[in-house]
Amino acid sequence: ASSRDVETCAVQMPGREGFDDLGLTGDGVTLAALAEALVSDLGHLFGPDEPKPVFFGHGTGSWFAFEVARLLESRSVVVDDDNSDESAGDRLLPPVALFVSCFPAPDIPVEDRPWPALSGLASEADLRRHLVQVWGVPIEALRPPARKPFQEALQRDLGLLDAYLCVPPGSSKEAGSSPPSSQEVGGGKGTSVGVTKLKCPISLFVSREDPFVGPMTGSPVLMEAWGRFTQVGKMSVDIFYGDHYYLCDRKMGNDVGRVLLEKVQKIADLVSFEF
């Protein structure tokens, strides 16, 4: 395989840089709805004849990438099923790998998360203080004229997180409760029907000083819990210098990109070998 075997596609979330006109930023919007919208708009990229997808999600984007991955797996193509009477055009390629960066697994209850729920912040001043002290947002980003759009985008992100919970079947967190129905598999209004344990591997990227999951200042065990969301028996872990925003550091971002590309290239080599 060569570098031509890897194509990169960046995803811009609604509410960023003026991209907020698709009805996907109001009250009641969920991560499941955003995943459905992405697959609806970009489904042609996941067709049977397209390159196999790999996802990388950082921070809150980790849960979004996971939700898209589980949606694709639930609609995946059976490549070697010649007798399938379903149209291949109606089915999609599942991901071959998911990389998550600096964010806990999505089975942590709202009350146990290392950040307070949005509903617990009584005022805009509380929200700004929370963004700076807990999430490490630079204070300059919360001053006019950037404050209003930036704060609104982060507020929407926090609202999406508060509404999302995904507990894998058989988890101890389900002990004493009845098995969830297909409509409740992900844990309520913030999720969609779909697989919970991915067939593809999940790999972890962690920064040393991330306030939530970093080994120096956070609780890495929250990242280890991602292992419950894959059928693969092991995960790889790469640790980098920096805080939650380590990807914004140019040198560190280059290092992360190099490591990620090497890992994806190995996957491309394996996929090429299989066929």
Short mmCIF file of C-alpha atoms in Angstrom, two decimals:
data_model
loop_
_atom_site.label_atom_id
_atom_site.label_comp_id
_atom_site.label_asym_id
_atom_site.label_seq_id
_atom_site.Cartn_x
_atom_site.Cartn_y
_atom_site.Cartn_z
CA ALA A 1 0.00 0.00 0.00
CA SER A 2 1.10 3.55 -0.59
CA SER A 3 0.01 6.94 0.72
CA ARG A 4 -2.56 6.98 -2.07
CA ASP A 5 -4.43 4.26 -0.14
CA VAL A 6 -5.43 6.78 2.55
CA GLU A 7 -7.84 9.62 1.91
CA THR A 8 -8.64 12.24 4.56
CA CYS A 9 -12.03 13.86 5.05
CA ALA A 10 -12.62 16.44 7.81
CA VAL A 11 -16.11 16.76 9.31
CA GLN A 12 -17.36 20.18 10.36
CA MET A 13 -20.06 20.11 13.01
CA PRO A 14 -23.17 22.33 12.75
CA GLY A 15 -22.79 25.65 14.53
CA ARG A 16 -19.17 26.12 13.47
CA GLU A 17 -18.03 28.91 11.14
CA GLY A 18 -21.59 29.78 10.17
CA PHE A 19 -22.59 26.19 9.42
CA ASP A 20 -25.81 26.31 11.41
CA ASP A 21 -28.62 26.45 8.87
CA LEU A 22 -29.64 22.80 8.60
CA GLY A 23 -31.97 22.62 11.58
CA LEU A 24 -29.40 20.63 13.51
CA THR A 25 -28.54 23.04 16.28
CA GLY A 26 -31.81 23.62 18.12
CA ASP A 27 -33.35 22.10 21.23
CA GLY A 28 -34.02 18.39 21.01
CA VAL A 29 -31.21 17.64 18.56
CA THR A 30 -29.26 14.53 19.60
CA LEU A 31 -25.99 12.87 18.66
CA ALA A 32 -28.07 10.14 17.03
CA ALA A 33 -29.83 12.73 14.86
CA LEU A 34 -26.48 14.27 13.86
CA ALA A 35 -25.14 10.82 12.96
CA GLU A 36 -28.22 10.14 10.84
CA ALA A 37 -27.78 13.51 9.10
CA LEU A 38 -24.12 12.84 8.33
CA VAL A 39 -24.81 9.38 6.91
CA SER A 40 -27.74 10.75 4.93
CA ASP A 41 -25.63 13.53 3.38
CA LEU A 42 -22.39 11.57 2.93
CA GLY A 43 -23.71 8.06 2.44
CA HIS A 44 -22.05 7.93 -0.99
CA LEU A 45 -18.67 7.93 0.78
CA PHE A 46 -19.58 4.69 2.55
CA GLY A 47 -20.81 2.74 -0.47
CA PRO A 48 -19.56 -0.79 -1.24
CA ASP A 49 -17.07 0.45 -3.84
CA GLU A 50 -15.60 3.22 -1.68
CA PRO A 51 -12.47 3.07 0.52
CA LYS A 52 -13.16 1.47 3.88
CA PRO A 53 -13.79 4.12 6.56
CA VAL A 54 -11.68 4.83 9.63
CA PHE A 55 -12.86 7.41 12.19
CA PHE A 56 -10.89 9.70 14.48
CA GLY A 57 -12.79 11.71 17.09
CA HIS A 58 -11.35 14.11 19.63
CA GLY A 59 -13.15 15.19 22.81
CA THR A 60 -16.90 15.37 22.29
CA GLY A 61 -16.24 14.28 18.71
CA SER A 62 -15.31 10.85 20.08
CA TRP A 63 -18.92 10.14 21.04
CA PHE A 64 -20.13 11.48 17.69
CA ALA A 65 -17.66 9.29 15.78
CA PHE A 66 -18.76 6.28 17.84
CA GLU A 67 -22.42 7.00 17.10
CA VAL A 68 -21.70 7.22 13.36
CA ALA A 69 -19.66 3.99 13.55
CA ARG A 70 -22.44 2.06 15.27
CA LEU A 71 -24.97 3.41 12.78
CA LEU A 72 -22.83 2.25 9.85
CA GLU A 73 -22.33 -1.18 11.38
CA SER A 74 -26.09 -1.57 11.75
CA ARG A 75 -26.44 -0.87 8.01
CA SER A 76 -23.25 -2.55 6.85
CA VAL A 77 -22.61 -4.40 3.62
CA VAL A 78 -22.18 -8.15 3.65
CA VAL A 79 -19.36 -8.15 1.13
CA ASP A 80 -19.21 -11.90 0.47
CA ASP A 81 -22.93 -12.64 0.62
CA ASP A 82 -23.76 -13.38 -3.02
CA ASN A 83 -27.23 -14.57 -2.12
CA SER A 84 -28.34 -11.39 -0.41
CA ASP A 85 -31.48 -10.02 -2.02
CA GLU A 86 -30.94 -6.59 -0.52
CA SER A 87 -29.68 -3.89 -2.83
CA ALA A 88 -26.02 -3.15 -2.13
CA GLY A 89 -26.82 0.48 -2.79
CA ASP A 90 -28.97 0.51 0.33
CA ARG A 91 -26.20 -0.82 2.54
CA LEU A 92 -23.03 0.84 3.79
CA LEU A 93 -19.46 -0.09 4.59
CA PRO A 94 -18.77 -0.43 8.34
CA PRO A 95 -15.66 1.22 9.82
CA VAL A 96 -12.48 -0.83 10.05
CA ALA A 97 -11.15 1.19 13.01
CA LEU A 98 -12.19 3.88 15.48
CA PHE A 99 -9.67 6.22 17.14
CA VAL A 100 -10.88 8.20 20.15
CA SER A 101 -8.93 11.04 21.73
CA CYS A 102 -9.12 12.44 25.27
CA PHE A 103 -12.69 11.56 26.19
CA PRO A 104 -14.34 8.99 28.48
CA ALA A 105 -16.34 6.04 27.20
CA PRO A 106 -20.05 6.90 26.78
CA ASP A 107 -21.37 4.61 29.50
CA ILE A 108 -20.58 6.98 32.35
CA PRO A 109 -23.77 8.32 34.01
CA VAL A 110 -24.33 12.06 33.92
CA GLU A 111 -23.89 12.40 37.67
CA ASP A 112 -20.52 10.60 37.59
CA ARG A 113 -18.95 12.54 34.73
CA PRO A 114 -15.92 14.72 35.48
CA TRP A 115 -17.86 17.81 34.42
CA PRO A 116 -21.20 19.15 35.71
CA ALA A 117 -24.37 18.83 33.67
CA LEU A 118 -25.41 21.91 31.71
CA SER A 119 -28.65 22.02 33.69
CA GLY A 120 -26.61 22.54 36.85
CA LEU A 121 -25.14 25.83 35.61
CA ALA A 122 -27.52 28.54 36.75
CA SER A 123 -26.23 31.51 34.76
CA GLU A 124 -24.06 32.54 31.81
CA ALA A 125 -21.39 33.58 34.28
CA ASP A 126 -21.42 30.07 35.76
CA LEU A 127 -21.16 28.62 32.26
CA ARG A 128 -18.17 30.80 31.36
CA ARG A 129 -16.45 29.99 34.64
CA HIS A 130 -17.09 26.30 34.03
CA LEU A 131 -15.71 26.44 30.48
CA VAL A 132 -12.49 28.08 31.68
CA GLN A 133 -11.91 26.16 34.91
CA VAL A 134 -13.11 22.70 33.89
CA TRP A 135 -12.69 22.51 30.12
CA GLY A 136 -9.64 24.77 29.91
CA VAL A 137 -11.13 27.13 27.34
CA PRO A 138 -8.86 30.19 26.92
CA ILE A 139 -10.48 33.24 28.51
CA GLU A 140 -9.78 35.23 25.33
CA ALA A 141 -12.23 33.01 23.44
CA LEU A 142 -15.00 34.07 25.81
CA ARG A 143 -14.56 37.81 25.30
CA PRO A 144 -16.37 39.89 22.64
CA PRO A 145 -16.68 39.57 19.72
CA ALA A 146 -15.88 35.84 19.76
CA ARG A 147 -17.78 35.08 22.96
CA LYS A 148 -21.34 34.75 21.66
CA PRO A 149 -20.82 32.26 18.77
CA PHE A 150 -18.13 30.31 20.61
CA GLN A 151 -20.12 30.05 23.83
CA GLU A 152 -23.28 29.05 21.98
CA ALA A 153 -21.44 26.27 20.13
CA LEU A 154 -19.94 24.89 23.35
CA GLN A 155 -23.30 25.15 25.10
CA ARG A 156 -24.86 23.03 22.36
CA ASP A 157 -22.06 20.48 22.71
CA LEU A 158 -22.65 20.20 26.45
CA GLY A 159 -26.37 19.77 25.88
CA LEU A 160 -25.71 16.89 23.47
CA LEU A 161 -23.46 15.22 26.03
CA ASP A 162 -26.01 15.54 28.82
CA ALA A 163 -28.58 13.74 26.65
CA TYR A 164 -26.30 10.86 25.63
CA LEU A 165 -25.61 7.59 27.41
CA CYS A 166 -24.68 4.24 25.87
CA VAL A 167 -24.36 1.18 28.10
CA PRO A 168 -23.14 -2.07 26.49
CA PRO A 169 -25.24 -5.20 27.18
CA GLY A 170 -23.99 -7.22 30.10
CA SER A 171 -22.34 -4.24 31.74
CA SER A 172 -22.36 -4.12 35.54
CA LYS A 173 -24.02 -0.74 35.18
CA GLU A 174 -27.10 -2.61 34.01
CA ALA A 175 -27.13 -4.91 37.03
CA GLY A 176 -30.53 -5.12 38.64
CA SER A 177 -32.28 -3.59 35.65
CA SER A 178 -34.25 -5.30 32.92
CA PRO A 179 -32.55 -5.70 29.53
CA PRO A 180 -33.05 -2.62 27.35
CA SER A 181 -35.35 -2.80 24.39
CA SER A 182 -34.05 -2.06 20.90
CA GLN A 183 -35.28 1.52 21.24
CA GLU A 184 -33.42 1.94 24.54
CA VAL A 185 -30.18 0.19 23.69
CA GLY A 186 -28.17 3.38 23.85
CA GLY A 187 -29.77 4.82 26.93
CA GLY A 188 -32.60 7.21 26.11
CA LYS A 189 -33.44 10.07 23.81
CA GLY A 190 -29.83 10.85 22.96
CA THR A 191 -29.19 7.62 21.09
CA SER A 192 -30.37 5.61 18.11
CA VAL A 193 -31.13 1.98 17.48
CA GLY A 194 -27.96 0.14 16.50
CA VAL A 195 -25.12 -2.09 17.58
CA THR A 196 -23.41 -1.25 20.86
CA LYS A 197 -20.20 -3.28 20.60
CA LEU A 198 -18.32 -2.50 17.41
CA LYS A 199 -16.68 -5.25 15.39
CA CYS A 200 -13.76 -2.96 14.60
CA PRO A 201 -10.93 -2.16 17.03
CA ILE A 202 -10.95 0.99 19.14
CA SER A 203 -7.63 2.76 19.71
CA LEU A 204 -6.96 5.42 22.34
CA PHE A 205 -5.05 8.70 22.03
CA VAL A 206 -4.46 10.44 25.38
CA SER A 207 -2.63 13.61 26.38
CA ARG A 208 -0.73 13.53 29.66
CA GLU A 209 -2.37 16.58 31.18
CA ASP A 210 -5.93 16.21 29.94
CA PRO A 211 -8.06 17.26 32.97
CA PHE A 212 -10.53 14.40 32.47
CA VAL A 213 -8.58 11.33 31.36
CA GLY A 214 -4.87 12.26 31.31
CA PRO A 215 -2.49 10.16 33.45
CA MET A 216 -1.07 13.25 35.15
CA THR A 217 -4.25 15.14 36.06
CA GLY A 218 -7.26 12.98 35.17
CA SER A 219 -8.61 9.43 35.44
CA PRO A 220 -7.27 7.20 32.61
CA VAL A 221 -9.63 4.43 33.72
CA LEU A 222 -12.42 6.42 32.04
CA MET A 223 -10.65 5.87 28.71
CA GLU A 224 -9.99 2.20 29.42
CA ALA A 225 -13.76 1.71 29.56
CA TRP A 226 -13.84 2.06 25.75
CA GLY A 227 -12.78 -1.59 25.72
CA ARG A 228 -16.36 -2.52 26.58
CA PHE A 229 -17.52 -1.07 23.24
CA THR A 230 -15.55 -3.31 20.90
CA GLN A 231 -15.64 -7.04 20.22
CA VAL A 232 -11.89 -6.94 19.66
CA GLY A 233 -10.02 -8.24 22.66
CA LYS A 234 -7.36 -5.53 22.92
CA MET A 235 -6.83 -1.79 22.44
CA SER A 236 -3.75 0.24 21.61
CA VAL A 237 -2.94 3.36 23.66
CA ASP A 238 -0.73 6.27 22.57
CA ILE A 239 0.16 9.00 25.08
CA PHE A 240 1.24 12.49 24.03
CA TYR A 241 2.44 15.64 25.80
CA GLY A 242 -0.06 18.44 26.34
CA ASP A 243 -3.52 19.11 27.74
CA HIS A 244 -7.00 18.58 26.27
CA TYR A 245 -6.13 20.86 23.36
CA TYR A 246 -2.86 19.12 22.51
CA LEU A 247 -3.88 18.84 18.86
CA CYS A 248 -3.75 22.63 18.58
CA ASP A 249 0.00 22.61 19.24
CA ARG A 250 1.56 22.55 15.78
CA LYS A 251 4.48 20.26 16.66
CA MET A 252 2.33 17.92 18.71
CA GLY A 253 -0.36 17.94 16.04
CA ASN A 254 2.24 16.88 13.49
CA ASP A 255 3.41 14.07 15.79
CA VAL A 256 -0.16 12.87 16.31
CA GLY A 257 -0.83 13.03 12.58
CA ARG A 258 2.28 10.97 11.86
CA VAL A 259 1.33 8.29 14.39
CA LEU A 260 -2.25 8.20 13.17
CA LEU A 261 -1.21 7.95 9.51
CA GLU A 262 1.19 5.09 10.32
CA LYS A 263 -1.60 3.18 12.05
CA VAL A 264 -4.10 3.82 9.26
CA GLN A 265 -1.50 2.85 6.65
CA LYS A 266 -1.06 -0.51 8.39
CA ILE A 267 -4.83 -0.99 8.24
CA ALA A 268 -4.75 -0.12 4.52
CA ASP A 269 -1.99 -2.70 4.00
CA LEU A 270 -4.08 -5.37 5.73
CA VAL A 271 -7.18 -4.47 3.73
CA SER A 272 -5.18 -4.64 0.50
CA PHE A 273 -3.78 -8.04 1.52
CA GLU A 274 -7.26 -9.41 2.26
CA PHE A 275 -8.43 -8.65 -1.27
#
